[in-house]
XYZ file of C-alpha atoms in Angstrom:
354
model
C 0.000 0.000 0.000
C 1.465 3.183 -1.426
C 1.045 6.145 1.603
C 1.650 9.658 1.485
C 4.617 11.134 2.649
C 3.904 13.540 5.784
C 3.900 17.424 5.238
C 6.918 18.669 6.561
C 6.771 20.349 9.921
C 9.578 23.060 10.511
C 10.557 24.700 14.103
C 8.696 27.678 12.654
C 5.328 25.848 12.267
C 5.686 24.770 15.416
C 5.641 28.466 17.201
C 9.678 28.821 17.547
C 11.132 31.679 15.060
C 14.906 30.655 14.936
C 15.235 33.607 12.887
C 13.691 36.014 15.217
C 15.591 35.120 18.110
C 18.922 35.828 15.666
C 17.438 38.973 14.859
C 17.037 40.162 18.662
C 20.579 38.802 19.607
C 21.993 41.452 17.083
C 19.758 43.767 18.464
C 21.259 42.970 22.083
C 24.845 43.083 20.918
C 25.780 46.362 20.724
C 23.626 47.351 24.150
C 25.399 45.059 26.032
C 28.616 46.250 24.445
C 27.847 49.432 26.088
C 27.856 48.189 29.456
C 31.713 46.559 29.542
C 34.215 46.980 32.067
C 36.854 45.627 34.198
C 36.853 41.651 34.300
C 34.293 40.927 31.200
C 36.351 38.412 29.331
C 33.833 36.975 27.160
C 30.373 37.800 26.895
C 26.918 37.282 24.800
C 26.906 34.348 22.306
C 28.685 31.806 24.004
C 27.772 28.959 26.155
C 29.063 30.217 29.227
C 29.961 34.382 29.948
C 33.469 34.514 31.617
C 34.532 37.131 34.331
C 37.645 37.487 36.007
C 37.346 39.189 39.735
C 39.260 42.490 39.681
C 42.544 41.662 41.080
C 41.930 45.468 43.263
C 40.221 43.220 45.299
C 42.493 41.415 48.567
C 39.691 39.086 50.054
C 36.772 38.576 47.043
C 33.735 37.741 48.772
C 30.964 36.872 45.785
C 27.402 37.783 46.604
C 24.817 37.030 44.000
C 21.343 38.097 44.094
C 18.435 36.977 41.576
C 14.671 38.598 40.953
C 11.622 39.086 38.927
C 9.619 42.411 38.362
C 6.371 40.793 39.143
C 2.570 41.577 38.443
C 4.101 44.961 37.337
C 4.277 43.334 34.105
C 0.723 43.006 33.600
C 0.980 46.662 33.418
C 3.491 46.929 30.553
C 1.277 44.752 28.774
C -1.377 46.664 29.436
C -0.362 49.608 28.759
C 2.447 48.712 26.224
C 5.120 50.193 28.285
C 8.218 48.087 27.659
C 11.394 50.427 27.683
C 11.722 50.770 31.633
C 10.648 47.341 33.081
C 14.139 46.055 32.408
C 15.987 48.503 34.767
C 13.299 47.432 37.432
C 14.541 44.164 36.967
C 18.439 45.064 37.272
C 17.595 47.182 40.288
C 15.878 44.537 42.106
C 19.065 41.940 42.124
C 22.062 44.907 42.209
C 20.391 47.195 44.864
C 19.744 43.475 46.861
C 23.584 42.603 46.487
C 24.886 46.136 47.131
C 23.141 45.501 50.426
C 25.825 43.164 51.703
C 28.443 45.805 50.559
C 29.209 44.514 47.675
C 30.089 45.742 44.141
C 27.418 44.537 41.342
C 29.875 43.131 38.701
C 28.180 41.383 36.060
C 24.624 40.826 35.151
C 22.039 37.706 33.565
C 18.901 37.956 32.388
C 16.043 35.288 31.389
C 13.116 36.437 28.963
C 10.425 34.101 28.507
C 7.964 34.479 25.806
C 4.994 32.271 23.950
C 5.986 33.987 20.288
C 9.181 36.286 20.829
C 7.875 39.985 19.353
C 11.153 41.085 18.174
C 10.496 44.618 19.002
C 8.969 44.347 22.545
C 12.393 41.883 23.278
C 14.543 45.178 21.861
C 13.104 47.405 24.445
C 12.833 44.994 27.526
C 16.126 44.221 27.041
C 17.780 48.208 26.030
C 16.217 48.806 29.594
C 18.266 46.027 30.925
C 21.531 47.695 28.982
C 20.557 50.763 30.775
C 20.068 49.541 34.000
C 23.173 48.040 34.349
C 25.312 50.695 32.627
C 23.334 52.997 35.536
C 25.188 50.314 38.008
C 28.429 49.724 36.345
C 27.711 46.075 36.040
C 28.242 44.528 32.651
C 25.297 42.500 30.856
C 27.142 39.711 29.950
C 25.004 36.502 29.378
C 21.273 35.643 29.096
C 18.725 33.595 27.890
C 15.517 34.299 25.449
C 12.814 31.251 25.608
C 9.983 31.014 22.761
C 8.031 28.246 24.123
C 4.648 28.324 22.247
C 1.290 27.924 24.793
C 3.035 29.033 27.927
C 2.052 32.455 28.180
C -0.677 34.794 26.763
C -0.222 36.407 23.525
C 1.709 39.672 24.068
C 2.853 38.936 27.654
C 6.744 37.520 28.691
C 8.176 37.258 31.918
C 11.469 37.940 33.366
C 13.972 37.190 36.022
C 17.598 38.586 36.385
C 21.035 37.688 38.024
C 23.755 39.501 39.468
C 26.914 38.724 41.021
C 29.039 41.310 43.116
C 32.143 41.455 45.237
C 33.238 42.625 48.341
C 36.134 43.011 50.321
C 36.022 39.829 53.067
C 36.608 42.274 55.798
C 33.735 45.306 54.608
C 31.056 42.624 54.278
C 27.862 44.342 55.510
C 26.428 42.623 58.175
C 24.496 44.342 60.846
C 26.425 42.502 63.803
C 27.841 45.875 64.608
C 24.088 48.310 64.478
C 23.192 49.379 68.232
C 20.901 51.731 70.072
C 21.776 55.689 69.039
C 22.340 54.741 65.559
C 21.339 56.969 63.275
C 18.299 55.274 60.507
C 18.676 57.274 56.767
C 16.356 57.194 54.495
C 16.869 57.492 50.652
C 14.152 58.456 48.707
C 12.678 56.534 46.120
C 11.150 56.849 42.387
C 7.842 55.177 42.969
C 6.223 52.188 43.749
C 9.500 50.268 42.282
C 8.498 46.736 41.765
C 6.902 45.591 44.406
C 2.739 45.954 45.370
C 1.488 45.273 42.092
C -1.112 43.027 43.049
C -2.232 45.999 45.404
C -1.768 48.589 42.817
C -3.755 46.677 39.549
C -6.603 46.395 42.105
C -6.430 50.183 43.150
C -6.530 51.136 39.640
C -9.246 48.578 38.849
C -11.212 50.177 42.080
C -10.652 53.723 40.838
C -11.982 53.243 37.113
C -12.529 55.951 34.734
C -11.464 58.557 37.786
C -7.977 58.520 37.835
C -5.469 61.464 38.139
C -4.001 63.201 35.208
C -1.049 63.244 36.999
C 1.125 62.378 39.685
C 4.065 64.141 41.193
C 4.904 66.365 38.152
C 4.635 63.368 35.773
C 1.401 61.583 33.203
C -0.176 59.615 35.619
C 1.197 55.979 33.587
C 4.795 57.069 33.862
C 4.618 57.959 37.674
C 3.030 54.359 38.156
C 5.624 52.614 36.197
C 8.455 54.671 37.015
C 11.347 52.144 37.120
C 12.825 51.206 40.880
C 16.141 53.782 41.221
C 19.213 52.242 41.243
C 21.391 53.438 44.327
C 24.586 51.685 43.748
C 26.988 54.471 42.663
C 25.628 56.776 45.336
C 25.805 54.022 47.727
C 29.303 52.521 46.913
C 30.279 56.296 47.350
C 28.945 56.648 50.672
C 30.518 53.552 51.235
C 34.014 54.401 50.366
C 34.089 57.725 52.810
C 32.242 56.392 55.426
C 33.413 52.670 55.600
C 32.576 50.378 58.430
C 35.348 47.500 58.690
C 34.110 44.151 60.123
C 33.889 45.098 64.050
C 33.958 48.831 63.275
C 31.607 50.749 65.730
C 32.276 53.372 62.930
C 31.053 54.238 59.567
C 27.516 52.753 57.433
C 26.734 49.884 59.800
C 24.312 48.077 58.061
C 21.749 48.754 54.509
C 18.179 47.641 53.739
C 16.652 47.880 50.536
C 12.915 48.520 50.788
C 11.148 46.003 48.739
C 8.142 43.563 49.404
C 7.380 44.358 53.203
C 8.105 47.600 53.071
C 9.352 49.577 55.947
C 8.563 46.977 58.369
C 9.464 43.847 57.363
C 12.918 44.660 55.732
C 14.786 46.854 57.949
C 14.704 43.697 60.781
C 16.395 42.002 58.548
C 19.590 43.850 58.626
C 18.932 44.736 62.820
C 21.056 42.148 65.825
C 19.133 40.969 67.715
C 17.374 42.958 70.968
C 17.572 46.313 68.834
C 14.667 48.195 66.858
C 14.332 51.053 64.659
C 11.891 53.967 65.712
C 11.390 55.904 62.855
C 9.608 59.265 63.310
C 6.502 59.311 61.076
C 6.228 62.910 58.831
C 10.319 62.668 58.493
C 9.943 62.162 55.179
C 6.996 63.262 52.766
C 4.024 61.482 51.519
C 4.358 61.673 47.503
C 1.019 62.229 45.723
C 0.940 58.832 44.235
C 1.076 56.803 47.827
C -1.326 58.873 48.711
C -3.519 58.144 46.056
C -3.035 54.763 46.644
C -3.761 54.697 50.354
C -6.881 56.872 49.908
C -8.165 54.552 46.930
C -7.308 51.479 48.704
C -8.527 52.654 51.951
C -5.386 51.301 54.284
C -3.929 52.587 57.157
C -0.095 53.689 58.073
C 0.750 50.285 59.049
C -0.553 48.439 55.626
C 1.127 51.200 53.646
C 4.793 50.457 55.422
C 4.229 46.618 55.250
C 3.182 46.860 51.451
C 5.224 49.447 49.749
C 8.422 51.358 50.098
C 5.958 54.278 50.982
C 8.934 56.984 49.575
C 11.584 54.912 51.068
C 13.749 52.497 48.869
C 16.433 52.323 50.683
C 17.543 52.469 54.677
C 21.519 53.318 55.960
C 22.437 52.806 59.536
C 24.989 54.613 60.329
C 26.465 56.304 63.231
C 25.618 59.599 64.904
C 28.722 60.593 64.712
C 29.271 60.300 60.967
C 25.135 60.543 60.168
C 25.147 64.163 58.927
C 28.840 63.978 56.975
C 27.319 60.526 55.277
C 23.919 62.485 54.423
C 26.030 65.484 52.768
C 27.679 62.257 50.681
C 24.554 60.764 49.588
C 23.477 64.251 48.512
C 26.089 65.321 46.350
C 25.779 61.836 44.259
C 22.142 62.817 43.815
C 20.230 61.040 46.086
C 17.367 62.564 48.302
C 17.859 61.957 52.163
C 16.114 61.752 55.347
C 16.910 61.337 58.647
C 13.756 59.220 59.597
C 14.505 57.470 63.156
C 17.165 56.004 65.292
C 18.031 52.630 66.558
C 16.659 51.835 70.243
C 16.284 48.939 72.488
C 13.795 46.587 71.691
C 12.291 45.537 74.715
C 8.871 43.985 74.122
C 7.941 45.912 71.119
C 7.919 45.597 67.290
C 11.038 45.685 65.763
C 10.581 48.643 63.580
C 7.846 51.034 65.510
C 6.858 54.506 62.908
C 5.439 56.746 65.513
């Protein structure tokens, strides 16, 4: 019996474009070109990237960090609002790692896609470019998955990986934070990337009423403003206020301000038997958390456990040094606040805003 020879069936037919995903990687190229420095020894389109540790560095301590920008996303699709979500999702691992001290060196990233939009790819990934050139980490490897039926037409998802070092004996720890400390406060951009869930359903409550703007900017951009990146500010503070391993002097500990907020990150970084008191109205109420607390309908305490609340990230320092560190922060750009001080924590919460 004679039978038919089967219609050929090609990777394409199948929902993978070969072709497209050779079209973004020389898209990506010359981004990630721009973001190159010290220790990149090979980079995009191998197997594996290669780095080589600074040899500035005595006692290289690695610290990696890895995230996701979360329901935020459903916003960019929403909204078609691709260019910025990328430096969200830098920020999220590099401001983690910078936490312990460390210097972000090189950074990953993993797109994930049901039919790869060569475009959208471009401008996810530029942001990611620009995010870590902001952080003077190199983009050095990744990964872009078309895998047909896993996700909704028009919608990806992302995750990122950085790797830092630090000097063994300037590792951030906390050990050394006690009562008179002095609690900074760096301002942040926005919402960053965490409280989307919270967020989608404020905007969902509100409807047709929503502001025409927030803070100076179209109400859209001050919602998806991208989470600030405070490493060169940071590693600058850093390097004129150092605290050694033991040190009673200089930054004592960090806390970047992400899901939790306020109150559930700062205890992270806090020895036990100590607390941070942070005086409420130290630092101002933008227009957009309050629009979201008066939508939502929360009180002080949800709004510090959800969101940074204007906050993004928290130095300990001491009093000694607070106001000279401050002056440091300023003149790299950032916005500061003295918001509390370290106390005793007795019987009580271990971060109290009062």
């Amino acid at each position: 019996m004679n039978s038919t020879p089967p219609t050929p069936l090609s990777y394409k037919d199948a929902g993978v474009d070969i072709d497209a995903g050779d079209a973004l990687v020389d898209r990506i190229k010359p981004l990630a070109k721009k973001t190159m420095r010290e220790g990149v020894l090979a980079g995009i389109g191998g197997f594996g990237a290669l780095f080589e540790v600074p040899k500035r560095y005595k006692e290289p301590v690695l610290v990696s960090g890895t995230d996701g920008v979360g329901t935020k996303l459903k916003l960019a699709f929403e909204w078609n609002m691709h260019d910025t979500v990328g430096i969200d999702l830098v920020a999220m691992s590099v401001n983690d790692v910078l936490v312990q001290g460390a210097e972000p060196l090189f950074f990953l990233d993993y797109f994930a896609c049901g039919k790869l939009d060569v475009d959208t790819a471009a401008a996810v990934v530029g942001g990611i470019a620009r995010g870590c050139e902001l952080s003077g980490c190199a983009l050095i490897g990744g990964e872009t998955a078309e895998m047909p039926g896993m996700y909704p037409a028009g919608e990806y998802d992302l995750a990122g990986f950085a790797v830092g070092a630090v000097e063994k004996s300037l590792i951030l720890t906390g050990q050394n934070v006690k009562p008179g400390d002095v609690v900074l406060g760096l301002a942040s951009a926005g919402v960053h990337s965490n409280g989307f869930s919270l967020v989608r359903k404020v905007i969902e409550r509100a409807g047709t009423d929503l502001p025409a703007t927030l803070d100076g900017q179209p109400f859209r951009e001050a919602v998806m403003a991208p989470t600030r990146l405070y490493v060169k500010p940071v590693l600058a503070a850093l390097a004129k206020h150092p605290a050694s391993t033991g040190s009673a002097q200089g930054i004592k500990a960090l806390a970047h301000i992400t899901g939790g907020g306020l109150l559930e990150n700062i205890p992270r970084v806090l020895p036990d038997g100590t607390a941070a008191h942070l005086r409420k109205g130290s630092w101002p109420q933008t227009e957009l958390f309050a629009w979201l607390q008066k939508v939502a309908g929360i009180d002080d305490i949800e709004m510090n456990r959800t969101f940074n609340n204007g906050i993004g990230m928290v130095v300990v320092i001491d009093a000694a040094e607070a106001s000279a560190c401050a002056a440091t922060l300023r003149a790299a750009g950032e916005t500061v606040h003295e918001i509390g001080v370290i106390a005793e924590r007795g019987t009580g919460a271990a971060v109290v805003v009062a």
